[in-house]
Short mmCIF file of C-alpha atoms (C1' of nucleotides) in Angstrom, two decimals:
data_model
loop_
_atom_site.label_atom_id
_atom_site.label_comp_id
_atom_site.label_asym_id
_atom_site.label_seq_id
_atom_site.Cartn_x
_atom_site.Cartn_y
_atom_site.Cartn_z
CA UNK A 976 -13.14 -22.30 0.24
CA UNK A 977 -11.20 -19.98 -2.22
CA UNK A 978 -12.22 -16.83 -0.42
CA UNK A 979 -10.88 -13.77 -2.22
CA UNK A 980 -7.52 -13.24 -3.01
CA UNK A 981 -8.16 -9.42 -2.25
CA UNK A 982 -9.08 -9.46 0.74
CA UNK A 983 -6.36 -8.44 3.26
CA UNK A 984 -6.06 -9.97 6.40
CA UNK A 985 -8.61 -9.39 8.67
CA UNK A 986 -7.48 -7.09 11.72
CA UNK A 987 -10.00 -6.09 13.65
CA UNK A 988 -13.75 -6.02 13.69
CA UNK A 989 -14.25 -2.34 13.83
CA UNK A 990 -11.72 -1.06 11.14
CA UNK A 991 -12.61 -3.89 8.38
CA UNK A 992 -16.03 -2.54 8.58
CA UNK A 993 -14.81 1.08 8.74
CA UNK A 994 -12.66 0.07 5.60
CA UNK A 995 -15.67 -1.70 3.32
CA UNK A 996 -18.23 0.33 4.86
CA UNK A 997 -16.13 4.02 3.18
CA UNK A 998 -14.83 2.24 0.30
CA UNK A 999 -18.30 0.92 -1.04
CA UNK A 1000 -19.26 4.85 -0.32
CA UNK A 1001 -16.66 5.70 -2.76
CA UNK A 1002 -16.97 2.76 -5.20
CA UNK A 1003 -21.16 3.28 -5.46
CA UNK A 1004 -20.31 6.99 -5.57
CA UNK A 1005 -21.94 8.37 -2.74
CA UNK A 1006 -18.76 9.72 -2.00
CA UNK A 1007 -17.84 11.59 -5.66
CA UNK A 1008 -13.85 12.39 -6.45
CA UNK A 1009 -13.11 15.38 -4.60
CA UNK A 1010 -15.40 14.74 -1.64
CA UNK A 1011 -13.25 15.31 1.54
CA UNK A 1012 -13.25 12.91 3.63
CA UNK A 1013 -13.50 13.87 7.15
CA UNK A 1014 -12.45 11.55 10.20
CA UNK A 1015 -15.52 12.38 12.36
CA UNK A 1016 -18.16 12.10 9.34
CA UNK A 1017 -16.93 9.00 8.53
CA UNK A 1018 -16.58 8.17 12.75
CA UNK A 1019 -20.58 9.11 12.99
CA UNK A 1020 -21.71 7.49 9.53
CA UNK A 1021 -19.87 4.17 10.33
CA UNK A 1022 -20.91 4.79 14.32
CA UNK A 1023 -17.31 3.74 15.30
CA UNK A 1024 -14.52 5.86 17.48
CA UNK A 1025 -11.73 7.95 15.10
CA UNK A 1026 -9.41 5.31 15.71
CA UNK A 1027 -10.89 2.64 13.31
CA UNK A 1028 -11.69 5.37 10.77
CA UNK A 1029 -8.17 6.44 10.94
CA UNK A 1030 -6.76 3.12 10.06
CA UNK A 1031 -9.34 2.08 7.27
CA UNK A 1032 -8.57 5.85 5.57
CA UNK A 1033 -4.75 5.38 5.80
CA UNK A 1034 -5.77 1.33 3.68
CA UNK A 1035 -7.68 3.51 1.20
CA UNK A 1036 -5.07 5.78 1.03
CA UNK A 1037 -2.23 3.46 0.04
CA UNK A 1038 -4.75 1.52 -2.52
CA UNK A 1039 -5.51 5.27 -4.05
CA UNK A 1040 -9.03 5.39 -3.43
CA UNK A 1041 -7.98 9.01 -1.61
CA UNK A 1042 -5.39 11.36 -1.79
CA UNK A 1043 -3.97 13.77 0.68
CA UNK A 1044 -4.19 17.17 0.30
CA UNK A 1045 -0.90 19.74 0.44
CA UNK A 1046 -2.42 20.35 4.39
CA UNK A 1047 -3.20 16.53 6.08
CA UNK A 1048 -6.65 16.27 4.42
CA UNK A 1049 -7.73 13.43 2.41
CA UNK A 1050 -10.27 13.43 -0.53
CA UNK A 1051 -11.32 10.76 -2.64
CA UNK A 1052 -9.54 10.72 -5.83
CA UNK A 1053 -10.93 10.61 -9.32
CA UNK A 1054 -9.55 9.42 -12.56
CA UNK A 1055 -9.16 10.59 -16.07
CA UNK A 1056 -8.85 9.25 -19.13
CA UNK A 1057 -5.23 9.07 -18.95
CA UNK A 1058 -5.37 7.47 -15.76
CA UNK A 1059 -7.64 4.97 -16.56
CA UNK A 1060 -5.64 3.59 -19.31
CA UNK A 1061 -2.60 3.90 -17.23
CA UNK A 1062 -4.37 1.53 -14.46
CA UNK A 1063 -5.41 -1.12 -17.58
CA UNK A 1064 -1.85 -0.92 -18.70
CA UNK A 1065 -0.57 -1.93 -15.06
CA UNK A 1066 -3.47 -4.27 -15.31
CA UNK A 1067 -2.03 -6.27 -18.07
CA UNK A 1068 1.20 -6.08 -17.20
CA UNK A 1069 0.82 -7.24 -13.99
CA UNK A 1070 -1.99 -10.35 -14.94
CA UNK A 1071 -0.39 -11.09 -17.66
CA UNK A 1072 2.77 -11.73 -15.79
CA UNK A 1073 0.42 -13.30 -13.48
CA UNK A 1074 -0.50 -15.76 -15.72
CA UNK A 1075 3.11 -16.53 -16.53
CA UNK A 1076 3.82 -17.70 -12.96
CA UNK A 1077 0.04 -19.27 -12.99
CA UNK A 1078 0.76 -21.43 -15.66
CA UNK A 1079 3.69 -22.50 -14.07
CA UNK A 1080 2.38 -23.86 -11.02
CA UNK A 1081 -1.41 -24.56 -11.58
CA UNK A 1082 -2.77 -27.75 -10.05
CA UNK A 1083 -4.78 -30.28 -11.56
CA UNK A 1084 -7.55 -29.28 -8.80
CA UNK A 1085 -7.27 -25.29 -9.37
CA UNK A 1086 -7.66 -25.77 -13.21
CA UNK A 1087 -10.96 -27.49 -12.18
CA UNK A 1088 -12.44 -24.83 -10.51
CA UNK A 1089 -11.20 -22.12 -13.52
CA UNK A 1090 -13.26 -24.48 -15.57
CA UNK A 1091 -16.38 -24.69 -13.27
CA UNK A 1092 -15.98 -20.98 -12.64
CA UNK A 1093 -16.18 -19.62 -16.20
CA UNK A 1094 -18.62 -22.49 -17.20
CA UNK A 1095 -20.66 -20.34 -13.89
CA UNK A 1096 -19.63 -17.37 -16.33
CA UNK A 1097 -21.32 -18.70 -19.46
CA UNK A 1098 -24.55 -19.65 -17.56
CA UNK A 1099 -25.14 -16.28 -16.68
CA UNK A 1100 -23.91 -15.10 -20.23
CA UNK A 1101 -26.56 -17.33 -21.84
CA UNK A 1102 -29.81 -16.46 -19.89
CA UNK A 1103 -32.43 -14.38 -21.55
CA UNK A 1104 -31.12 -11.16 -20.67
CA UNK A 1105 -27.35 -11.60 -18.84
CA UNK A 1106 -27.05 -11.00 -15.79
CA UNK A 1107 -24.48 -8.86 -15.84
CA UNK A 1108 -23.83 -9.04 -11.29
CA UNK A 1109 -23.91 -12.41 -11.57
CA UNK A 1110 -21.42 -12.35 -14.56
CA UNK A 1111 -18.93 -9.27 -12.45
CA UNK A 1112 -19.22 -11.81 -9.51
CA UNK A 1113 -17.89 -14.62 -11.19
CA UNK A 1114 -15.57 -13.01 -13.67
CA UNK A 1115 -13.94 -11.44 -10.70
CA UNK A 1116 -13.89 -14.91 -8.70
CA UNK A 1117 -12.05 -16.27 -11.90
CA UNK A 1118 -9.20 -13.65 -11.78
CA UNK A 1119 -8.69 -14.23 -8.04
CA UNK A 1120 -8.18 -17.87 -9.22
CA UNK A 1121 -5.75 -17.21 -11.63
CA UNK A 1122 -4.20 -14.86 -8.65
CA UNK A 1123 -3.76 -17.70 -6.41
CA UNK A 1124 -2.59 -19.91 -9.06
CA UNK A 1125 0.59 -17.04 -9.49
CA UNK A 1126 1.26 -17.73 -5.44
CA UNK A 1127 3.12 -14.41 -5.38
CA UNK A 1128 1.62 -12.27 -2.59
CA UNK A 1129 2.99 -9.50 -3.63
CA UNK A 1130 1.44 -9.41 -7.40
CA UNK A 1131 -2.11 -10.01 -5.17
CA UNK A 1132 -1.26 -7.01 -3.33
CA UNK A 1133 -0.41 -4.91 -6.13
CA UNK A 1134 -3.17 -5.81 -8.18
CA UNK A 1135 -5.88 -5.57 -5.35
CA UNK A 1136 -6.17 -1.50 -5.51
CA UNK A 1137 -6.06 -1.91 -9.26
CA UNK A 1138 -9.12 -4.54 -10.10
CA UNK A 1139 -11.77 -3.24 -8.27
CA UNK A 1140 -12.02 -0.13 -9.15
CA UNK A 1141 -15.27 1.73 -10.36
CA UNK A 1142 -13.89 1.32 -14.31
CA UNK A 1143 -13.82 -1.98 -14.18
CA UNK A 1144 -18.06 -2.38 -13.09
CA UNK A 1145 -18.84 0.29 -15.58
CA UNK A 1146 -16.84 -1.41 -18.26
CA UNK A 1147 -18.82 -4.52 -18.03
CA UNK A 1148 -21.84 -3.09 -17.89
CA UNK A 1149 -21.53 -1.48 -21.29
CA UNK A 1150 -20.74 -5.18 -22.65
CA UNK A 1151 -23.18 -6.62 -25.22
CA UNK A 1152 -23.68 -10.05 -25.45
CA UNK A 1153 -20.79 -10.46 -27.76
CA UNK A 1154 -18.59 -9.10 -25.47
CA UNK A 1155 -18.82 -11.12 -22.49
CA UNK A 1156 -18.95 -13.96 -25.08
CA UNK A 1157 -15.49 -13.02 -26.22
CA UNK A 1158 -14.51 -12.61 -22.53
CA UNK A 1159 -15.41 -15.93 -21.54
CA UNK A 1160 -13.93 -17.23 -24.52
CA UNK A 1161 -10.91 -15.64 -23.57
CA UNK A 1162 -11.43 -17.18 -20.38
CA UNK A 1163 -11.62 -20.84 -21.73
CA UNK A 1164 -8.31 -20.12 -23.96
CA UNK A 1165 -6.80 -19.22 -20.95
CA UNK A 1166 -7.76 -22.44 -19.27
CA UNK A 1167 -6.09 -24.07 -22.35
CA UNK A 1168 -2.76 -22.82 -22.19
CA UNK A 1169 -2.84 -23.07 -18.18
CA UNK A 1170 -3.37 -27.06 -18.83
CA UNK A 1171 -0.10 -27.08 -21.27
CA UNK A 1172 1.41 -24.96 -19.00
CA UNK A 1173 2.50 -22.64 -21.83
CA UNK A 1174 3.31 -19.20 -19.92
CA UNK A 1175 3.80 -17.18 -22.87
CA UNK A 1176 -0.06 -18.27 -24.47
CA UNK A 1177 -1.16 -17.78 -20.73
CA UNK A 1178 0.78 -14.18 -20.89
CA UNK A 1179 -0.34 -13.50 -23.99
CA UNK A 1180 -3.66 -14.16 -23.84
CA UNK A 1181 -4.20 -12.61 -20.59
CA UNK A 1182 -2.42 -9.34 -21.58
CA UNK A 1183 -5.01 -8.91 -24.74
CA UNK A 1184 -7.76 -10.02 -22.23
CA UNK A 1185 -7.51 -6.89 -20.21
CA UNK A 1186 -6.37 -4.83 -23.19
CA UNK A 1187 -9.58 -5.33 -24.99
CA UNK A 1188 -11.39 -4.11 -22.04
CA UNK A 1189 -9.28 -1.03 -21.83
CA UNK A 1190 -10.77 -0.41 -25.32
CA UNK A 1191 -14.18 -1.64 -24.64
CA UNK A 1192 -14.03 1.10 -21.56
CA UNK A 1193 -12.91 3.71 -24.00
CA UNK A 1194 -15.26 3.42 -26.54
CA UNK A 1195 -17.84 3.61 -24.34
CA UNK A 1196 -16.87 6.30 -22.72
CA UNK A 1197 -18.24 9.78 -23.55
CA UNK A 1198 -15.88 12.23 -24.59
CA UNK A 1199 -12.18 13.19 -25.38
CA UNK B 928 14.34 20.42 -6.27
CA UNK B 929 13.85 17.07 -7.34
CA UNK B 930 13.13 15.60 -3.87
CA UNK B 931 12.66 11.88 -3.67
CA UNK B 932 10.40 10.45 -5.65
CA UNK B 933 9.25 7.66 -3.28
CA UNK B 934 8.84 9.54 -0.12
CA UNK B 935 5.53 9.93 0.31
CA UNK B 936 3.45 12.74 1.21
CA UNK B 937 4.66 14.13 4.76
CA UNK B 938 1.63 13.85 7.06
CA UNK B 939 2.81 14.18 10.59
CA UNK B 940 6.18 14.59 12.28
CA UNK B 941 5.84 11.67 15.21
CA UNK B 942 4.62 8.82 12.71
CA UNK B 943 7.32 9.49 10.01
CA UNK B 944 9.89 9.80 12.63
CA UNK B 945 8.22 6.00 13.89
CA UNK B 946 8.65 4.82 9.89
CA UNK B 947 11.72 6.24 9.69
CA UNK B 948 13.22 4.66 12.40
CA UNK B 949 11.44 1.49 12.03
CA UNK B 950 12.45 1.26 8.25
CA UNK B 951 16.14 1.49 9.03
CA UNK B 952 16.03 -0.44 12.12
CA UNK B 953 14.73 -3.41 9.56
CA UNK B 954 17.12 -2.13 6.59
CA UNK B 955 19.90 -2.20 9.10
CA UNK B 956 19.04 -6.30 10.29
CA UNK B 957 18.66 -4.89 13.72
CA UNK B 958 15.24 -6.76 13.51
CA UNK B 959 15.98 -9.15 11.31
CA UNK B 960 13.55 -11.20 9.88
CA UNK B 961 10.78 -13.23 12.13
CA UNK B 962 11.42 -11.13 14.86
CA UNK B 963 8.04 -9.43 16.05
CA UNK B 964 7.37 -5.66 15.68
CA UNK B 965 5.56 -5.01 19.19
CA UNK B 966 3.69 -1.54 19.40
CA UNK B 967 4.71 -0.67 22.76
CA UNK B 968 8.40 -1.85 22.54
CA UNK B 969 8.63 -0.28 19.25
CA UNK B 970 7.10 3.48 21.64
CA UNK B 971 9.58 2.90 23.94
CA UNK B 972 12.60 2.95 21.27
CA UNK B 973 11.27 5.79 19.22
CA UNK B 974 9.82 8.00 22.28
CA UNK B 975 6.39 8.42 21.07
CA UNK B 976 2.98 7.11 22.02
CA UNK B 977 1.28 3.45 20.43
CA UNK B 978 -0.52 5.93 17.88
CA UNK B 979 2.19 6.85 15.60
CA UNK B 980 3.46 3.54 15.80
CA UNK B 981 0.70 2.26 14.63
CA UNK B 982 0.02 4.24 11.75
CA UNK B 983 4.27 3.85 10.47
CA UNK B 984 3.53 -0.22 11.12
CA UNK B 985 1.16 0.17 8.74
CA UNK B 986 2.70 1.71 6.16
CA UNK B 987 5.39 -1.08 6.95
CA UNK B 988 2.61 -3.69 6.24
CA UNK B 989 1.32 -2.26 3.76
CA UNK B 990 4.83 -2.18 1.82
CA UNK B 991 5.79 -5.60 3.18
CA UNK B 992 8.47 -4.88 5.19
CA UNK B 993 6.42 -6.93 7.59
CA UNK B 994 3.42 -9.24 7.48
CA UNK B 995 1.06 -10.11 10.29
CA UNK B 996 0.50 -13.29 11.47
CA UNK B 997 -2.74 -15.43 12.11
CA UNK B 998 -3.55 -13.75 15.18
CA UNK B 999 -3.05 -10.09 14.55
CA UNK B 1000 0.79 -9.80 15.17
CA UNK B 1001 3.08 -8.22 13.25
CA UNK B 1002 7.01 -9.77 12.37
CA UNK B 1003 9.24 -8.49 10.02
CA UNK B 1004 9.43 -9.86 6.62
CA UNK B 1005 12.33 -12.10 4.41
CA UNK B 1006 12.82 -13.24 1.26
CA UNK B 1007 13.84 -15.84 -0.07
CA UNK B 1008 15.21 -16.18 -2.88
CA UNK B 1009 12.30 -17.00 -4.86
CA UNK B 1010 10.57 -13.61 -3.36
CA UNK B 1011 13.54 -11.61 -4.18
CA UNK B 1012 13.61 -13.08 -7.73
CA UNK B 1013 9.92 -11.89 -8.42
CA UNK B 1014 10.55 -8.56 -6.65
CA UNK B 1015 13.20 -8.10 -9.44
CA UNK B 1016 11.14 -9.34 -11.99
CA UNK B 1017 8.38 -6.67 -11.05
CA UNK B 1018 10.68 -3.86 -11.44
CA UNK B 1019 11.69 -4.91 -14.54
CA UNK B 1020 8.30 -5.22 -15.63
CA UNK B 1021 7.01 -1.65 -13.53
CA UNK B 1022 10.60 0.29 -14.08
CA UNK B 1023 10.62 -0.52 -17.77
CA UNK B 1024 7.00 0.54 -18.56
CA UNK B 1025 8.27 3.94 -16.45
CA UNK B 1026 11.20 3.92 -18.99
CA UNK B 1027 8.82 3.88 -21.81
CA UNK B 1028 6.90 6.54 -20.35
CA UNK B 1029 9.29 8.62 -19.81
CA UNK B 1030 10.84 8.34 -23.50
CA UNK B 1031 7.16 10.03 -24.58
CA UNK B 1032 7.68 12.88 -21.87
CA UNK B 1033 10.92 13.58 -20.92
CA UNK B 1034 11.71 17.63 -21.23
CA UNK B 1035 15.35 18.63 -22.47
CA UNK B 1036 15.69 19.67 -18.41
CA UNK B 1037 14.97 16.40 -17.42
CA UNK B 1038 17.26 14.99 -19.49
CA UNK B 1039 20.27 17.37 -18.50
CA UNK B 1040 19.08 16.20 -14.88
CA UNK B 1041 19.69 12.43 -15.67
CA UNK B 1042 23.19 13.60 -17.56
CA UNK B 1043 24.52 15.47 -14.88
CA UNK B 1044 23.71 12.50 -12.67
CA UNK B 1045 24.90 9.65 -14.47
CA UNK B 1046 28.08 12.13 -15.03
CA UNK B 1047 28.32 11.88 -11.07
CA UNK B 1048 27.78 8.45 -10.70
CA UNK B 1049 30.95 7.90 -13.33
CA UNK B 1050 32.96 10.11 -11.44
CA UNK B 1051 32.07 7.81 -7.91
CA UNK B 1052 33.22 5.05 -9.91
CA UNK B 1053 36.06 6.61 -11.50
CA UNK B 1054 37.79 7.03 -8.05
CA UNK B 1055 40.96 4.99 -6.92
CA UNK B 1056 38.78 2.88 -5.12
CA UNK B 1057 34.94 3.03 -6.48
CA UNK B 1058 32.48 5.34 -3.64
CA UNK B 1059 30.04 2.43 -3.60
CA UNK B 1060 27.80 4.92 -1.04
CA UNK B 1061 27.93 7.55 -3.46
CA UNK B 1062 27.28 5.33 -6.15
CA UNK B 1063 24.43 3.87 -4.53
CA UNK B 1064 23.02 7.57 -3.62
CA UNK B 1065 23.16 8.82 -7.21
CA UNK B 1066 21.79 5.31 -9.25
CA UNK B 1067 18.62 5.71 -6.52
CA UNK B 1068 18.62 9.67 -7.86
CA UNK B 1069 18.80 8.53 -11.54
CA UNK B 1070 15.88 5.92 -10.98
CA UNK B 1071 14.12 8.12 -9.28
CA UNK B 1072 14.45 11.13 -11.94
CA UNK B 1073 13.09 8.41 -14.27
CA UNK B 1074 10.05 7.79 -12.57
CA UNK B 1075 9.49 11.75 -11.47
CA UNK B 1076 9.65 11.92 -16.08
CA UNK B 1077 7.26 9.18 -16.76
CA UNK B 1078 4.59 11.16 -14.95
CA UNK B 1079 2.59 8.32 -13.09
CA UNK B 1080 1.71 8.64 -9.20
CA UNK B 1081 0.38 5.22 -9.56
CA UNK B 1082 3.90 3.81 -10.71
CA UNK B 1083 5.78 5.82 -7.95
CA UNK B 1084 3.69 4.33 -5.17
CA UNK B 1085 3.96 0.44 -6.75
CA UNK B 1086 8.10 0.73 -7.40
CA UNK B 1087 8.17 2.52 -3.78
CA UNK B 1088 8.07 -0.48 -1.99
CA UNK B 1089 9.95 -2.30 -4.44
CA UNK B 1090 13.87 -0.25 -4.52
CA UNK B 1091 14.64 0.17 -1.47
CA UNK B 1092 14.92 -3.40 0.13
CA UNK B 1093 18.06 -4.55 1.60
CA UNK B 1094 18.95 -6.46 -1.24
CA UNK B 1095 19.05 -3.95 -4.13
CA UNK B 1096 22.07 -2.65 -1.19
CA UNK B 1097 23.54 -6.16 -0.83
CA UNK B 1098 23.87 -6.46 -4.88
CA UNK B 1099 26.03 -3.01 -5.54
CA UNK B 1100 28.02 -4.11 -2.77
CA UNK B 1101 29.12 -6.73 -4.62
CA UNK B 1102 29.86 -5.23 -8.16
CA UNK B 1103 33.26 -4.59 -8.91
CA UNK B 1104 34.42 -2.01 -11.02
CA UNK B 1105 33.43 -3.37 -14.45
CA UNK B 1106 30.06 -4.05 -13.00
CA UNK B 1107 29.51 -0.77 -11.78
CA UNK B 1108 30.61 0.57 -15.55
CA UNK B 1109 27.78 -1.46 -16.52
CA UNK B 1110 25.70 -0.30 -15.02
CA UNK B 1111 26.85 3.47 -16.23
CA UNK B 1112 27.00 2.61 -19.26
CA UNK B 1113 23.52 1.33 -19.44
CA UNK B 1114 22.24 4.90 -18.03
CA UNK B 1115 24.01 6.01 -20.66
CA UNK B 1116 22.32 4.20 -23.14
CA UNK B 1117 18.83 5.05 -21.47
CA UNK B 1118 19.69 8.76 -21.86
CA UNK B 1119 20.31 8.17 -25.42
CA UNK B 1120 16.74 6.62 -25.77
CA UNK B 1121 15.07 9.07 -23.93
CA UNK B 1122 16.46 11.01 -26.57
CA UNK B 1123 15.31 10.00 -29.10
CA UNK B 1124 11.87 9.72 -27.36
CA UNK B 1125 12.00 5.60 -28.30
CA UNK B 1126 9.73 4.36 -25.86
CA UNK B 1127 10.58 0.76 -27.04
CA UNK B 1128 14.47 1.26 -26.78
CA UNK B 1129 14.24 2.69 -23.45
CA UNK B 1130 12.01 -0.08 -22.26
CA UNK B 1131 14.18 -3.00 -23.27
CA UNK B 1132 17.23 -1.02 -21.81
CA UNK B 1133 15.61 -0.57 -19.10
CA UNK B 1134 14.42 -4.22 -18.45
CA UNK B 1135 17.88 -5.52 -19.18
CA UNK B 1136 19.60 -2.96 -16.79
CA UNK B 1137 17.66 -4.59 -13.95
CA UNK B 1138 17.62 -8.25 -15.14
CA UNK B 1139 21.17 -7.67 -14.61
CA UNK B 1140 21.03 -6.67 -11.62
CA UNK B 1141 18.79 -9.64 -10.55
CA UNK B 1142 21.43 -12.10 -12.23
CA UNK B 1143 24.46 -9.92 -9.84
CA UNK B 1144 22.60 -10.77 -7.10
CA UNK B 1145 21.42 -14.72 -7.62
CA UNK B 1146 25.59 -15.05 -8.68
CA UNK B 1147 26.95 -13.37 -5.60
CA UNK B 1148 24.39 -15.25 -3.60
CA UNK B 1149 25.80 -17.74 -1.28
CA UNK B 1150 23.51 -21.16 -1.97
CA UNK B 1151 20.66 -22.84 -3.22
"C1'" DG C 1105 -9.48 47.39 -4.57
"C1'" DC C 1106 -6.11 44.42 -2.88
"C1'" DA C 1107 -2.94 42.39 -0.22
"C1'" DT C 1108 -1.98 41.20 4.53
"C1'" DG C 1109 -2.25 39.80 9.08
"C1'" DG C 1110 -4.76 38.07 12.93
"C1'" DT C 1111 -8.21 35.29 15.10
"C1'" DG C 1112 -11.69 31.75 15.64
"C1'" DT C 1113 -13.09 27.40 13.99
"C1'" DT C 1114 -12.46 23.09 11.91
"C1'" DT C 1115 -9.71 19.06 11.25
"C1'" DT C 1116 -6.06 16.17 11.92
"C1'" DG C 1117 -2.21 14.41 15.04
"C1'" DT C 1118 -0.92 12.45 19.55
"C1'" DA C 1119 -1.35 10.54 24.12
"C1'" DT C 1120 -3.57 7.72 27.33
"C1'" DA C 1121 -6.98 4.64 29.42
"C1'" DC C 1122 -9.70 0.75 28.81
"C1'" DA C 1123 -11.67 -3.44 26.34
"C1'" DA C 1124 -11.11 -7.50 23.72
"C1'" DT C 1125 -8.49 -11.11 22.05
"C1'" DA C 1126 -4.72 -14.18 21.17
"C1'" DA C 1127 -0.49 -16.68 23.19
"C1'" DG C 1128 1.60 -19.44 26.44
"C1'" DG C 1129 1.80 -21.92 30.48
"C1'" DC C 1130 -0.29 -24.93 33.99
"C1'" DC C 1131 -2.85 -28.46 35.77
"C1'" DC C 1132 -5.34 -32.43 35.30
"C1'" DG C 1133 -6.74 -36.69 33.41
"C1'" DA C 1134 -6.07 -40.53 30.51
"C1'" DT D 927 4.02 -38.97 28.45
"C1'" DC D 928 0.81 -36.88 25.82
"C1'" DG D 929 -3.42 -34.08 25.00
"C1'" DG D 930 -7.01 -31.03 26.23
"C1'" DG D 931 -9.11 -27.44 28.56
"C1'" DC D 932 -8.71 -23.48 31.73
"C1'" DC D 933 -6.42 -19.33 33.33
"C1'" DT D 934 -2.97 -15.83 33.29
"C1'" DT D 935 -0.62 -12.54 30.80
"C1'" DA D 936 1.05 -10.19 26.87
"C1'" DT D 937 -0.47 -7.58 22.87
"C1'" DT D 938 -3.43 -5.52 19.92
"C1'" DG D 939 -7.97 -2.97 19.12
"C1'" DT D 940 -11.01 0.92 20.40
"C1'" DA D 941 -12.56 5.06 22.61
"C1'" DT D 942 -11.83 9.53 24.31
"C1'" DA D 943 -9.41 13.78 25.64
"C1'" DC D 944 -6.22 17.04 24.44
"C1'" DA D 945 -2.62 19.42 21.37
"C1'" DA D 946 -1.22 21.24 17.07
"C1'" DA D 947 -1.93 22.64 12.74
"C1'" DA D 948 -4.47 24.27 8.73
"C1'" DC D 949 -8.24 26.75 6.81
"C1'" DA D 950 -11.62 30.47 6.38
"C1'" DC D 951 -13.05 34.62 7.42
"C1'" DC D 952 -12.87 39.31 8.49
"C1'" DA D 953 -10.82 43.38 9.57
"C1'" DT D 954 -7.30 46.62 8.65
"C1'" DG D 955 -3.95 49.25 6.33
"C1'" DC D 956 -2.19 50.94 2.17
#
DNA sequence: GCATGGTGTTTTGTATACAATAAGGCCCGA
DNA sequence: TCGGGCCTTATTGTATACAAAACACCATGC
């Protein structure tokens, strides 16, 4: 009922699976930064016309999964360390103000579903071993929420090329079990100062959310 | 040598002719809000073929100049004021993290750059009657040297579709002088933080510069 | 050896024709 | 008079053909 708050809105049949089809190339990196991305490949891989391809490359584009060359070529962009942290910065910025607005307006029903949502969170936390999709699923459903809540179409659209980038999978899936604790705990403070409708706590809280995954990313990444 | 900072990267000569012209014909209120942006109409006006069109509509969409409706047409945008008040508060949020940025990087050159143009911008002002056009030319030139120094392609692209909406026009029209000195002022202050390389001071100048402008705005505004 | 210019090939940009789909009107029945 | 289902038409989506531009390569001259 929720759908995602990501998802643009549906144009045509051919381009929105031109669109998911080249971005999951890129996001399970079949398609590594610096891979040019050529109209007809793509045309032939995704068995669609130019025209489609065209279209879904120029939505990648603007959402900086690619980058055009000097000449008219695109290739799919990668990210450094600077960049990352740059993107988690913008991150928490713009969730955090998020939140703000979130807390503002949340309903008595959309509070509900945060709560059924992360307590879908801590179920998959618990099991045995986590299960770490389930967990990305429903940890990403739970920030669409709080998107929604915010009922600013414009913070969706900025945030939409920023959350689903690769980082953000690889961060998780270097999270012990503490860690997605302390996420979901984060999550249910959250919940808290969205009932008291408290933006600052909601701001606050959801600013050092995303900050401790910045740092969570960069400790587990290699080098530099 | 500067350039703009939020064109973006020239990729062919019919479709940025078709933004172009489709951008000002919106800027201008020649289609003013609600009214539909149809692809072949749109060929007609500009002299090229559906296929430019469609890839400057796009762009349009994609910076919400326009939003499509259920089905898959397209109509210019408005704002009210509650739209225009979060557009403001996003470039506080997005300009003053560039400010803060910039106070880490800024070369001695870049600073002369901003001097030289705030030193224009007090000279439009200084005139018998303020040069509200030139004013308006050189404050975009200042901003825009500010984002060029914080060094962030990702912040360009998000403020891009932010600055140049008929409203940040319809606000300078309606400073008088002592506004406008303000504003000056302010860039002076900025310059003085950059400076320094206080990424804190520039930031909270930064914010308040543009809260400013917001509060302009909501006081020349006629109602509600 | 190196720069330089030309040429062939690859790749993107544009135009046009056609298909699919949504909007709006019309008729009909209740 | 209102509502619902067709049918017409307006508008967008897709495919394809062609034009323009960029790249790579090689040859040529110094």
């Amino acid at each position: 009922m929720p759908g995602s708050a990501s998802k643009k809105a549906a144009a045509s049949k051919a381009a929105d699976r031109a669109y998911a089809e080249i971005r999951s190339l890129i996001l399970a990196g079949d398609a590594s930064p610096g891979t040019p991305l050529r109209e007809e490949a793509l045309a032939d891989i995704v068995g669609v016309s130019r025209t489609p391809i065209r279209d879904a490359l120029r939505r990648l584009e603007a959402e900086h999964y690619a980058f055009r060359t000097p000449g008219g070529r695109l290739v799919v962009a990668e990210w450094d360390v600077d960049d990352v942290a740059e993107m988690f910065a913008l991150r928490a910025m713009l969730e955090g103000h998020a939140a703000a607005r979130a807390a503002q307006r949340i309903t008595a029903a959309q509070l509900d579903s945060l709560r059924q949502c992360n307590a879908a969170i801590e179920a998959a936390i618990a099991q045995p071993t986590p299960d770490i999709a389930r967990f990305l699923g429903e940890n990403r459903r739970f920030h669409d929420l709080v998107l929604n809540a915010s009922a600013s179409a414009r913070l969706v659209a900025m945030l939409a090329s920023l959350v689903e980038q690769p980082i953000v999978r690889r961060t998780a899936t270097r999270y012990d079990r503490a860690d997605l604790a302390r996420s979901a705990h984060e999550h249910g403070q959250l919940i808290q100062a969205f009932a008291a409708h408290d933006e600052e706590w909601a701001r606050a809280i959801m600013t050092a959310h995303i900050r401790r995954a910045l740092h969570a990313f960069q400790d587990a990444s290699p080098s530099k």
